[in-house]
Coordinates of C-alpha atoms in Angstrom, one line a residue:
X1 CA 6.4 -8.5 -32.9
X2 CA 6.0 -12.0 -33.9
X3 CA 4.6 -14.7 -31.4
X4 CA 6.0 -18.1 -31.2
X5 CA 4.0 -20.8 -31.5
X6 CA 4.0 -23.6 -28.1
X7 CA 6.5 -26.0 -29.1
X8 CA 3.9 -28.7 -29.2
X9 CA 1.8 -27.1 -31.9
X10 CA 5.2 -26.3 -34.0
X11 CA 6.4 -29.3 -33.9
X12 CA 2.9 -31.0 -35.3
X13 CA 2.9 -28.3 -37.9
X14 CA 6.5 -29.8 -39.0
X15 CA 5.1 -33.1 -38.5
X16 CA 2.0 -32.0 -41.0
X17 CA 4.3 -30.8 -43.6
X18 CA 7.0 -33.3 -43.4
X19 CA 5.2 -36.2 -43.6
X20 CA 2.6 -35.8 -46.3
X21 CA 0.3 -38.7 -47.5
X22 CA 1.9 -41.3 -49.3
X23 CA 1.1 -41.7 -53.1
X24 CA 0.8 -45.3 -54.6
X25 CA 0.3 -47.0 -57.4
X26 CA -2.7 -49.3 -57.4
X27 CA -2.8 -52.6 -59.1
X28 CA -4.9 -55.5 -59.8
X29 CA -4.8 -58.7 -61.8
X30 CA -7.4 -61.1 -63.7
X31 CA -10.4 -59.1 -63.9
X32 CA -11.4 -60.9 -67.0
X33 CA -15.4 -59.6 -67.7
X34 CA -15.7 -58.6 -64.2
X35 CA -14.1 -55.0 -64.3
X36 CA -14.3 -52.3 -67.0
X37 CA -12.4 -48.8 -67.8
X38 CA -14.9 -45.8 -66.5
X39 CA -13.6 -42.5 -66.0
X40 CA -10.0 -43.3 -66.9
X41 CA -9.8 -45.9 -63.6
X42 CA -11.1 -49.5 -63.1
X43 CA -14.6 -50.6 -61.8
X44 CA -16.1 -53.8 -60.5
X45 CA -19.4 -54.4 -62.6
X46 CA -22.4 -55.0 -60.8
X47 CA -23.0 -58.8 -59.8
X48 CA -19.9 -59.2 -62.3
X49 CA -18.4 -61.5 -59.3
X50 CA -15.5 -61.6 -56.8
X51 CA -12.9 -59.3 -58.3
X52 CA -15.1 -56.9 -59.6
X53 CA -15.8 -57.2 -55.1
X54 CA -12.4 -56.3 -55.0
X55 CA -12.3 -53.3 -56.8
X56 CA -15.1 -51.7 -55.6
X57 CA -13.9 -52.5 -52.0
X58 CA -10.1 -50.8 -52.8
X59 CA -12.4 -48.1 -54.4
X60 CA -13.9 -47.2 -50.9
X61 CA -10.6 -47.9 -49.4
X62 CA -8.6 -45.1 -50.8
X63 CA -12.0 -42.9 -50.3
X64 CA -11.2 -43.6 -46.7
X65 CA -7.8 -43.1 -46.7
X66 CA -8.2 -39.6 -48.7
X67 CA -5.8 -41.3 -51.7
X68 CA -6.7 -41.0 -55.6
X69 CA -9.2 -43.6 -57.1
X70 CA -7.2 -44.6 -59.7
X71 CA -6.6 -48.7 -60.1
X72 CA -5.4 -50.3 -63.5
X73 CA -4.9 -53.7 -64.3
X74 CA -2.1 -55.7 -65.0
X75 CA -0.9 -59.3 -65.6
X76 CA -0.2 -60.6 -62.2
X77 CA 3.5 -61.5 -63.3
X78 CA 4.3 -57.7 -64.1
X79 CA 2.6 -56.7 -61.0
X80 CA 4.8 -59.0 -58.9
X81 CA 7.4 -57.5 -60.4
X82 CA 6.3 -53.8 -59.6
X83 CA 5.6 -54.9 -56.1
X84 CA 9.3 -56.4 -55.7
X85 CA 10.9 -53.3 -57.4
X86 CA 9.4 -50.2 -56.9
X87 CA 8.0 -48.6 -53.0
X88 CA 4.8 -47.1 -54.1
X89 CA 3.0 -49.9 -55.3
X90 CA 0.1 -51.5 -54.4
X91 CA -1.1 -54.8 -55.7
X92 CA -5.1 -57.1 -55.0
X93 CA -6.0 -59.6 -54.5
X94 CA -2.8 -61.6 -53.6
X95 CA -2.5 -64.9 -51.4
X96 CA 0.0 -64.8 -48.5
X97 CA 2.3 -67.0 -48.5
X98 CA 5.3 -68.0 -46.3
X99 CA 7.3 -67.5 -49.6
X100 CA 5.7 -64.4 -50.1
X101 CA 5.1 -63.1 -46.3
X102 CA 8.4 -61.3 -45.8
X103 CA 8.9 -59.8 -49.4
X104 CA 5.6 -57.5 -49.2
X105 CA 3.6 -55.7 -46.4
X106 CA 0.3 -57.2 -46.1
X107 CA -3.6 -55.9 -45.4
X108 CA -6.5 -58.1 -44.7
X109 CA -7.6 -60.5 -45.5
X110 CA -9.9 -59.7 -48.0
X111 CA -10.8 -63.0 -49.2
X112 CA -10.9 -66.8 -48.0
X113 CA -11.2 -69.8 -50.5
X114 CA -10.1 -72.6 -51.4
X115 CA -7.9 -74.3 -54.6
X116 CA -8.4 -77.3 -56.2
X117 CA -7.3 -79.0 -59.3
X118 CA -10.5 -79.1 -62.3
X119 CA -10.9 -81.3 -64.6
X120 CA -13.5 -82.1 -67.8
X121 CA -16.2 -84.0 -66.9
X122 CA -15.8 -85.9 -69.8
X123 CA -12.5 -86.5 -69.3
X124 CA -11.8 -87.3 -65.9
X125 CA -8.2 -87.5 -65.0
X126 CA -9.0 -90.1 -61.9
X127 CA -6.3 -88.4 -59.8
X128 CA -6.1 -88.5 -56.0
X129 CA -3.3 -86.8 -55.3
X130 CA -0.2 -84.3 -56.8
X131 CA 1.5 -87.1 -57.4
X132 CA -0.7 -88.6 -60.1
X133 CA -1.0 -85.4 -61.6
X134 CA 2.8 -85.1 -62.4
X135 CA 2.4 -86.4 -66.1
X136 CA -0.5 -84.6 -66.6
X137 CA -0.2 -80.7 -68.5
X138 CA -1.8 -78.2 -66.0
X139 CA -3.0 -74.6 -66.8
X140 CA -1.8 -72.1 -64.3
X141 CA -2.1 -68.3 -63.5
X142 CA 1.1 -66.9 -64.5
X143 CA 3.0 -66.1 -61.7
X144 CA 0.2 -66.7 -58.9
X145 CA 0.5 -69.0 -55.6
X146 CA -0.3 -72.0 -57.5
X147 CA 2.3 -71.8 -59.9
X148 CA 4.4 -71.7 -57.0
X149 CA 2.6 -74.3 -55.2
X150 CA 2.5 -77.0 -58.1
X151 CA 6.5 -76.2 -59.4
X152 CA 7.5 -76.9 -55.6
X153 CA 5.8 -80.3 -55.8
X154 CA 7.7 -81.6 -58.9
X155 CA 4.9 -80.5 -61.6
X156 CA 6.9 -79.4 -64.0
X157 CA 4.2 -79.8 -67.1
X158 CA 3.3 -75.9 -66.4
X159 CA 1.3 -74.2 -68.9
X160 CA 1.2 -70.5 -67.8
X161 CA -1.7 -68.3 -68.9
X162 CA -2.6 -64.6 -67.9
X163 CA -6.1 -65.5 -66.9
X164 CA -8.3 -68.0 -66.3
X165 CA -10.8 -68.3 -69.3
X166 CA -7.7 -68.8 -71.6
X167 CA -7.0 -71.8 -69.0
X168 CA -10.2 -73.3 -68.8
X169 CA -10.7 -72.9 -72.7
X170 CA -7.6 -74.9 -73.2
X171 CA -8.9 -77.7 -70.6
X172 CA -12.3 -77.6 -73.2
X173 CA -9.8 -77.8 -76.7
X174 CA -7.9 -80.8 -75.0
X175 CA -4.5 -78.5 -74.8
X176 CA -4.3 -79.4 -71.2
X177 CA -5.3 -82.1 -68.4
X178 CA -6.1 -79.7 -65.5
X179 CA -6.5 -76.0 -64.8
X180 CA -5.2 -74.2 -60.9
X181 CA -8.7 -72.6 -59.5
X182 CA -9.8 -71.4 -56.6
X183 CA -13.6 -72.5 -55.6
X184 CA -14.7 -69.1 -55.0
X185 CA -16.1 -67.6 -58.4
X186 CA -15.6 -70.2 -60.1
X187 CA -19.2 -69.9 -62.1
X188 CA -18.4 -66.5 -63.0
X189 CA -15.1 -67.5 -65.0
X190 CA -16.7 -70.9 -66.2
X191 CA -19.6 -68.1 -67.8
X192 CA -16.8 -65.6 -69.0
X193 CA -15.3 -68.4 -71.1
X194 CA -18.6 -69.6 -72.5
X195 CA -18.0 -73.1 -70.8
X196 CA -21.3 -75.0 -69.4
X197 CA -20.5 -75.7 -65.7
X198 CA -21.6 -78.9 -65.8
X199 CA -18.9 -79.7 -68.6
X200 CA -16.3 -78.8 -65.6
X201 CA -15.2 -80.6 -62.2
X202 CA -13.3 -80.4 -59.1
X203 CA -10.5 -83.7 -59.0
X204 CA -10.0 -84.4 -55.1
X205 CA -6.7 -82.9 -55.4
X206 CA -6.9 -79.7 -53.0
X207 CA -4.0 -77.6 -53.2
X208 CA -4.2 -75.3 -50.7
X209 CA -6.6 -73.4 -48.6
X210 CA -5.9 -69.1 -48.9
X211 CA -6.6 -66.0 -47.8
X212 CA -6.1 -63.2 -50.1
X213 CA -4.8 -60.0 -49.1
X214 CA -4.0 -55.9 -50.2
X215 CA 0.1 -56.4 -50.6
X216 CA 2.1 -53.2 -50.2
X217 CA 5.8 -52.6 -51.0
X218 CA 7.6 -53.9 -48.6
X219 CA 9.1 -50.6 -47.4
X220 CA 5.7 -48.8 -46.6
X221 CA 6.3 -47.3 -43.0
X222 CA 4.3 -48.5 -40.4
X223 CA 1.9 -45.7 -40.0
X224 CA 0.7 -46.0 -43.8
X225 CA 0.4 -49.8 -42.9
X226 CA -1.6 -48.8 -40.2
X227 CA -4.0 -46.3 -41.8
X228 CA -4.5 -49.2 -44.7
X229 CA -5.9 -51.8 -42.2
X230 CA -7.8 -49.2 -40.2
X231 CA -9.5 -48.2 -43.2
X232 CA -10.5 -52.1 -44.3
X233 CA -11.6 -52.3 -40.3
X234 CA -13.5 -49.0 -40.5
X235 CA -15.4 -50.4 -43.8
X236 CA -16.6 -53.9 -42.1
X237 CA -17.7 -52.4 -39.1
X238 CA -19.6 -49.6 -41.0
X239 CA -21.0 -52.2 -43.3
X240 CA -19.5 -50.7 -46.5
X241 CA -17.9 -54.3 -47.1
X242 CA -21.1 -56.5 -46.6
X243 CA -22.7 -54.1 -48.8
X244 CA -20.0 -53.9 -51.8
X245 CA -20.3 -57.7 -51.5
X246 CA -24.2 -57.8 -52.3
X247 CA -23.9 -55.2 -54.6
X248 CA -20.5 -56.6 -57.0
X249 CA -20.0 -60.2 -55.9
X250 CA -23.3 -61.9 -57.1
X251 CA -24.8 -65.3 -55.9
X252 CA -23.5 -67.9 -57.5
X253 CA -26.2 -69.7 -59.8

């Protein structure tokens, strides 16, 4: 004779097999010489500077949330794209937003900085504000928050780049005024491009001040939301995160 199971153990046995763990695509963007292919997934390099942080941190993430390790880059734009499009995606580091907030579901934040408009130091532009830089040609992220920001303030002399040392590069050849950065990092990308840092300064012209975030397909239910941010919480309270950061971020010189 079979026995029953209690109702309340049946129905979290349905619940178990109903409801298995979701399976996502994991993106980032911009890694330049910070990241490289190991084992057929991305890794952070050590001291290779804030995005190969970000890797490494996802890395542990998905260790903690019992998901596959596998994260591949791609061009920011395309991964916008993915994110917009498709319900199993996941995409780092992005700013939030308000353009962006309701479109995605958001974890974090993950990073705080701020953005500022650089110039040549032998070239200084003398701006003081967005408005003076309307005339000028400025090198942009394809696709990121400051090619929102800048379009929405009337700068419309956009030169769109998928990463940062073609930007500053172009800022060293004369091909443009100004190049979108965030502060944080900034040494690392100035070094991946072979640029001095002296040769390179910040205008006055702040754009914004972010916070970057894990962004999820909008449509990820709010338990998977849930187990994403508990994860990141688990991970700083642990000391996982202060440790990835020592370990991948490097000091700035």
């Amino acid at each position: 004779m079979k026995r029953l199971l209690p109702l309340s153990l049946l129905s979290l046995s349905l619940i178990c097999r109903a409801a298995p763990a979701q399976d996502w695509h994991v993106y980032t963007h911009s890694g330049g010489g910070q990241t490289a292919l190991r084992d057929g997934t991305l890794h952070g390099k050590p001291n290779g500077g804030k995005r190969a942080y970000y890797v490494e941190l996802v890395h542990a993430m998905l260790v903690q949330l019992g998901l596959p390790e596998r994260i591949d880059e791609v061009p920011l734009a395309r991964g916008l794209a993915m994110l917009r499009s498709r319900d199993d995606v996941v995409l780092f580091n992005l700013d939030r937003t308000p353009e962006r907030e309701d479109k995605f579901a958001w974890v974090g934040p993950i990073s705080e900085e701020s953005d500022y408009l650089y110039e040549r130091t032998a070239a200084p532009t003398g701006i003081r504000s967005l408005a003076d830089a309307r005339p000028l040609r400025v090198c942009v992220l394809n696709g990121n928050v400051h090619d929102e920001l800048l379009a929405a303030a009337g700068l419309h002399n956009l030169y769109r780049h998928n990463n940062y040392v073609g930007c500053f590069q172009m800022l060293m050849l004369g091909r443009v005024d100004l190049v979108a950065s965030a502060d944080g990092g900034l040494r690392h990308k100035l070094r991946e491009a072979q640029i001095a840092a002296a040769a390179i300064q910040a205008t006055p012209v702040r754009i914004a001040h972010s916070k970057g975030y894990i962004a999820l397909s909008k449509a990820v239910p709010a338990a998977e939301l849930a187990r994403w941010n508990g994860a990141l919480a688990t991970l700083g309270r642990n000391g996982t995160l202060r440790r990835l950061q020592q370990q991948y971020a490097g000091a700035e010189p």
